[in-house]
Short mmCIF file of C-alpha atoms in Angstrom, two decimals:
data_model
loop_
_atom_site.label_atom_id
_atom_site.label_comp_id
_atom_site.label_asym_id
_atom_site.label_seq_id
_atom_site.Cartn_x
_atom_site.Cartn_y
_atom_site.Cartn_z
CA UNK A 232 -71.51 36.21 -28.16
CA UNK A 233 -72.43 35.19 -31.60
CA UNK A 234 -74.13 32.17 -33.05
CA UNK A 235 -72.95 30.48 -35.86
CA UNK A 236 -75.13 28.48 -38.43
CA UNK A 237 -74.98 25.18 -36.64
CA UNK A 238 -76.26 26.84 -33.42
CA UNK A 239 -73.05 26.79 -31.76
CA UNK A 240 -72.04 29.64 -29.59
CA UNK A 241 -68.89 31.24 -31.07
CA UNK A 242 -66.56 32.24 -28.04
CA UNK A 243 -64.45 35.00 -27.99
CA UNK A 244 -60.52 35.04 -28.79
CA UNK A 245 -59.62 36.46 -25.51
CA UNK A 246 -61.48 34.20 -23.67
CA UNK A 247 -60.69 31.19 -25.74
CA UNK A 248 -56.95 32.65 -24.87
CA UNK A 249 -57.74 33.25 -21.43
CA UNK A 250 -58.84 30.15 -21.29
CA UNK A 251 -56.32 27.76 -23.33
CA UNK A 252 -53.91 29.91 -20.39
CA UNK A 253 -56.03 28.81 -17.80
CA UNK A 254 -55.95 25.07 -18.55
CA UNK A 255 -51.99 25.27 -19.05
CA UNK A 256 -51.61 26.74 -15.76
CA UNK A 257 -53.70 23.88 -13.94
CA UNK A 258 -51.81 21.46 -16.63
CA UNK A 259 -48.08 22.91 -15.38
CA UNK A 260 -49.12 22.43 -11.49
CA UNK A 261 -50.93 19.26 -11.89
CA UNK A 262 -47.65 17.74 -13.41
CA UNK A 263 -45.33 19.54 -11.12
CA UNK A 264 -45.41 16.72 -8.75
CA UNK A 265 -44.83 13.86 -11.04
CA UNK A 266 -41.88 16.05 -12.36
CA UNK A 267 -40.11 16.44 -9.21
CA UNK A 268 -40.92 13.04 -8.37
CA UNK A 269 -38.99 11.92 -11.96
CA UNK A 270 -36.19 13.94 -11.82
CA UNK A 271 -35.58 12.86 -7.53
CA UNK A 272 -36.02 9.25 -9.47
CA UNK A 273 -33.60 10.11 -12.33
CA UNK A 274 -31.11 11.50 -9.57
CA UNK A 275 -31.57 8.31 -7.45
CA UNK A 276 -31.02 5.94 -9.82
CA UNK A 277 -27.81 8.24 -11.16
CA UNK A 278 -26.50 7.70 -7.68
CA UNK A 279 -27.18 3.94 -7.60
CA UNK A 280 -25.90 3.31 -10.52
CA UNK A 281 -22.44 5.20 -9.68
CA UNK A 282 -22.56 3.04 -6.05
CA UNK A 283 -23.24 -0.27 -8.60
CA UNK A 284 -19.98 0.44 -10.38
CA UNK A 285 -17.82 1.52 -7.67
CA UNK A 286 -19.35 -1.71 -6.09
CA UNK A 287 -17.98 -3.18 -8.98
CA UNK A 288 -14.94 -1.94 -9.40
CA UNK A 289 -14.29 -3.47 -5.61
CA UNK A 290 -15.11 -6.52 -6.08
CA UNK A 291 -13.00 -6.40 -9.08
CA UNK A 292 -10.16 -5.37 -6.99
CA UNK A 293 -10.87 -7.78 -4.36
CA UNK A 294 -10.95 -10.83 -6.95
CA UNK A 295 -7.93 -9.86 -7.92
CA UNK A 296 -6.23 -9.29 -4.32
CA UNK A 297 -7.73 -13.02 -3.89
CA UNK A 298 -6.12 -14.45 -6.88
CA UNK A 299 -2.52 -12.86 -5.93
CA UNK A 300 -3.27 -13.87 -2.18
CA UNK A 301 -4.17 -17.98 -3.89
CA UNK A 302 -1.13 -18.06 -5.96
CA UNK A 303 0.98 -16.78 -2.94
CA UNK A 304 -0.40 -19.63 -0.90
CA UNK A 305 -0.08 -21.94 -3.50
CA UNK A 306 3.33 -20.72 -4.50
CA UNK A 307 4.70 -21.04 -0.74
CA UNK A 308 2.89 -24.31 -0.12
CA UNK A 309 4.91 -25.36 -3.29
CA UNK A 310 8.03 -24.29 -1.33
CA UNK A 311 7.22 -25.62 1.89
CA UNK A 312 6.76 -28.60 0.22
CA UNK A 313 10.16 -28.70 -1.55
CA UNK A 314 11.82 -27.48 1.51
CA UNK A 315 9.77 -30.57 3.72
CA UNK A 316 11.60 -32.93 1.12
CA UNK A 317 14.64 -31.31 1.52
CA UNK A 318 14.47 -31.73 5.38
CA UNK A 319 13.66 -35.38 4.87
CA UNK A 320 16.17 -36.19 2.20
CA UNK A 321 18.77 -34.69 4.40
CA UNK A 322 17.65 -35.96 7.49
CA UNK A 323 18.41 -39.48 5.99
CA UNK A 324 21.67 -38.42 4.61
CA UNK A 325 22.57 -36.98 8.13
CA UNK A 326 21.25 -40.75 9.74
CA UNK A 327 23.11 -42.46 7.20
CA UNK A 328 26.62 -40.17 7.58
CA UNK A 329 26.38 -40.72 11.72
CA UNK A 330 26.49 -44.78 10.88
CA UNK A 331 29.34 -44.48 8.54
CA UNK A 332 31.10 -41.85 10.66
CA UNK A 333 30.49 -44.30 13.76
CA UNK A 334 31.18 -47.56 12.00
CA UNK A 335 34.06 -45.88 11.12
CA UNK A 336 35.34 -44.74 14.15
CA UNK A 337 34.66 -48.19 15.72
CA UNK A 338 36.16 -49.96 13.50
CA UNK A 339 39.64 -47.35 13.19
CA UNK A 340 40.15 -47.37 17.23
CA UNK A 341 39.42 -51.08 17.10
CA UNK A 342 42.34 -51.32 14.63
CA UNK A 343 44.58 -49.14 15.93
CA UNK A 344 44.22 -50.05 19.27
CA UNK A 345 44.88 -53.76 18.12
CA UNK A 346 47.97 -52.90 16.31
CA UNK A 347 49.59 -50.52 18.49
CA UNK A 348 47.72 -49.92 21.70
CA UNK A 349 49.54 -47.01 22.98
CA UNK A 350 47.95 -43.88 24.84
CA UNK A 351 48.90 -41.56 22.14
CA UNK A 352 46.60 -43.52 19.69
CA UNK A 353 43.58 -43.35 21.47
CA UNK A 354 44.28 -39.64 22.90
CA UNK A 355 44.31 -39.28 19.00
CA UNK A 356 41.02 -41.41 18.27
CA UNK A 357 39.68 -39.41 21.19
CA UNK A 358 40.43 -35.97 19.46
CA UNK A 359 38.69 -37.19 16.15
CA UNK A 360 35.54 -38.20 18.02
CA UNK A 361 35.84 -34.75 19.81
CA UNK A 362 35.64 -33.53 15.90
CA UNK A 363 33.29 -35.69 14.63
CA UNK A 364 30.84 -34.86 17.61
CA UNK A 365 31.26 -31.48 16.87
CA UNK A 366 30.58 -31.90 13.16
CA UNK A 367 27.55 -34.04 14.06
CA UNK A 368 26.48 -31.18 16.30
CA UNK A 369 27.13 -28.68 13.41
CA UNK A 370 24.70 -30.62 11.11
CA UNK A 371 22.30 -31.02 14.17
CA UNK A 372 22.30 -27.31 14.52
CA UNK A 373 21.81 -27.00 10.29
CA UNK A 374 18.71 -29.81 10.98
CA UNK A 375 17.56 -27.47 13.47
CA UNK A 376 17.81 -24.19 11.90
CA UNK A 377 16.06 -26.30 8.69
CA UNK A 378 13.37 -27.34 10.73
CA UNK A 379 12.65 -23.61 12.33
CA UNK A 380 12.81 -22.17 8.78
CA UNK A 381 9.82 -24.56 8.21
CA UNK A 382 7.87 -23.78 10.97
CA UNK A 383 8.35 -20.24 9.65
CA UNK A 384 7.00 -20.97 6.08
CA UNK A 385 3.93 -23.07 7.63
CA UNK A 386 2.92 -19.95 9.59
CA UNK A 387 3.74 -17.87 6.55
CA UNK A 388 1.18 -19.97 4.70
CA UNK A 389 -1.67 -20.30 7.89
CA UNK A 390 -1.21 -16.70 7.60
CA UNK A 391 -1.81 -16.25 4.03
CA UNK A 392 -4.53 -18.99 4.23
CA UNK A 393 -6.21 -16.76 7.42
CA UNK A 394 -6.06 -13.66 5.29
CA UNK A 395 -7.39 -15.54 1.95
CA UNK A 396 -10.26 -17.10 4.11
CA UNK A 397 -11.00 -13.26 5.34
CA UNK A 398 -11.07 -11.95 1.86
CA UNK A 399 -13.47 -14.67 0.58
CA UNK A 400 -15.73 -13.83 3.94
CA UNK A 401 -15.49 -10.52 3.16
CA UNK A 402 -16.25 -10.72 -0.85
CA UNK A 403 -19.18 -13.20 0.26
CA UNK A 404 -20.34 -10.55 2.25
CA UNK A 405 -20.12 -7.66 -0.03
CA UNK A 406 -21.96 -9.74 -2.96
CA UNK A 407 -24.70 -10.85 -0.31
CA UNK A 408 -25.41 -7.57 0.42
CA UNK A 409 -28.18 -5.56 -1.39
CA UNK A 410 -27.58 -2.75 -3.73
#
């Protein structure tokens, strides 16, 4: 080993080299930890991120199922309305044509059997009750099958309103949960 001017001790190049080797050695194991650690990190977060966009991309869809399910609803509560004002308007008509059609009738065998008063005139008054019973039975059965096609549409729209209510409890849920 030689001394230099100052008094320092000049070290060798192979063992400054030997050396300089040395402390990257303990340098490359001392940081292999942290490395690993980092890059399981950097893969982690890769993988969260990918679940935070396919999350997204869900609830995404689901908004959108919920706004076709709302306009559904509101689209057949729209109809069920215009078919409950239907109902009513011709549930009126159908009151109002049974008092004509009975005033009617009344007042025709009154007439007839005031003015003529045979058998073959009511037998005839009888057959266009008969007819008019029938038709009143015919527009019954239309009231009827009106009034089923309405219990129809509100189950159509509990239904829709169960499976809207599901999708908001299940979108609640999905955006309550952590990522």
């Amino acid at each position: 080993m030689a001394v230099d001017e100052v008094g320092a001790i000049a070290i060798p190049g192979s063992l400054s080299a030997a050396l300089g080797d040395w402390a990257r050695q303990i340098a490359l194991e001392a940081s292999a930890g942290p490395r690993a650690s980092l890059a399981q990190a950097e893969g982690e977060l890769a993988a969260q991120r990918q679940a935070g966009e396919a999350l997204a991309a869900e609830r995404a869809d689901l908004q959108a199922r919920l706004a076709q399910a709302t306009a559904a609803l509101e689209q057949a509560q729209a109809g069920l309305a215009e078919r409950g004002a239907a109902i009513e308007r011709l549930t009126v008509e159908l009151r109002s044509a049974r008092t004509i059609a009975s005033d009617a009738l009344v007042g025709k065998a009154k007439d007839q059997l005031a003015i003529e008063g045979k058998d073959a005139q009511l037998a005839e008054l009888r057959r266009q009750l008969e007819r008019n019973l029938a038709a009143s039975a015919a527009d019954s059965d239309a009231r009827l099958a009106a009034e089923m096609e309405l219990v129809g549409a509100v189950t159509a729209r509990d239904n829709f309103a169960a499976e809207v209510a599901e999708l908001r409890t299940q979108l609640e849920a999905r955006l309550r949960a952590p990522a």
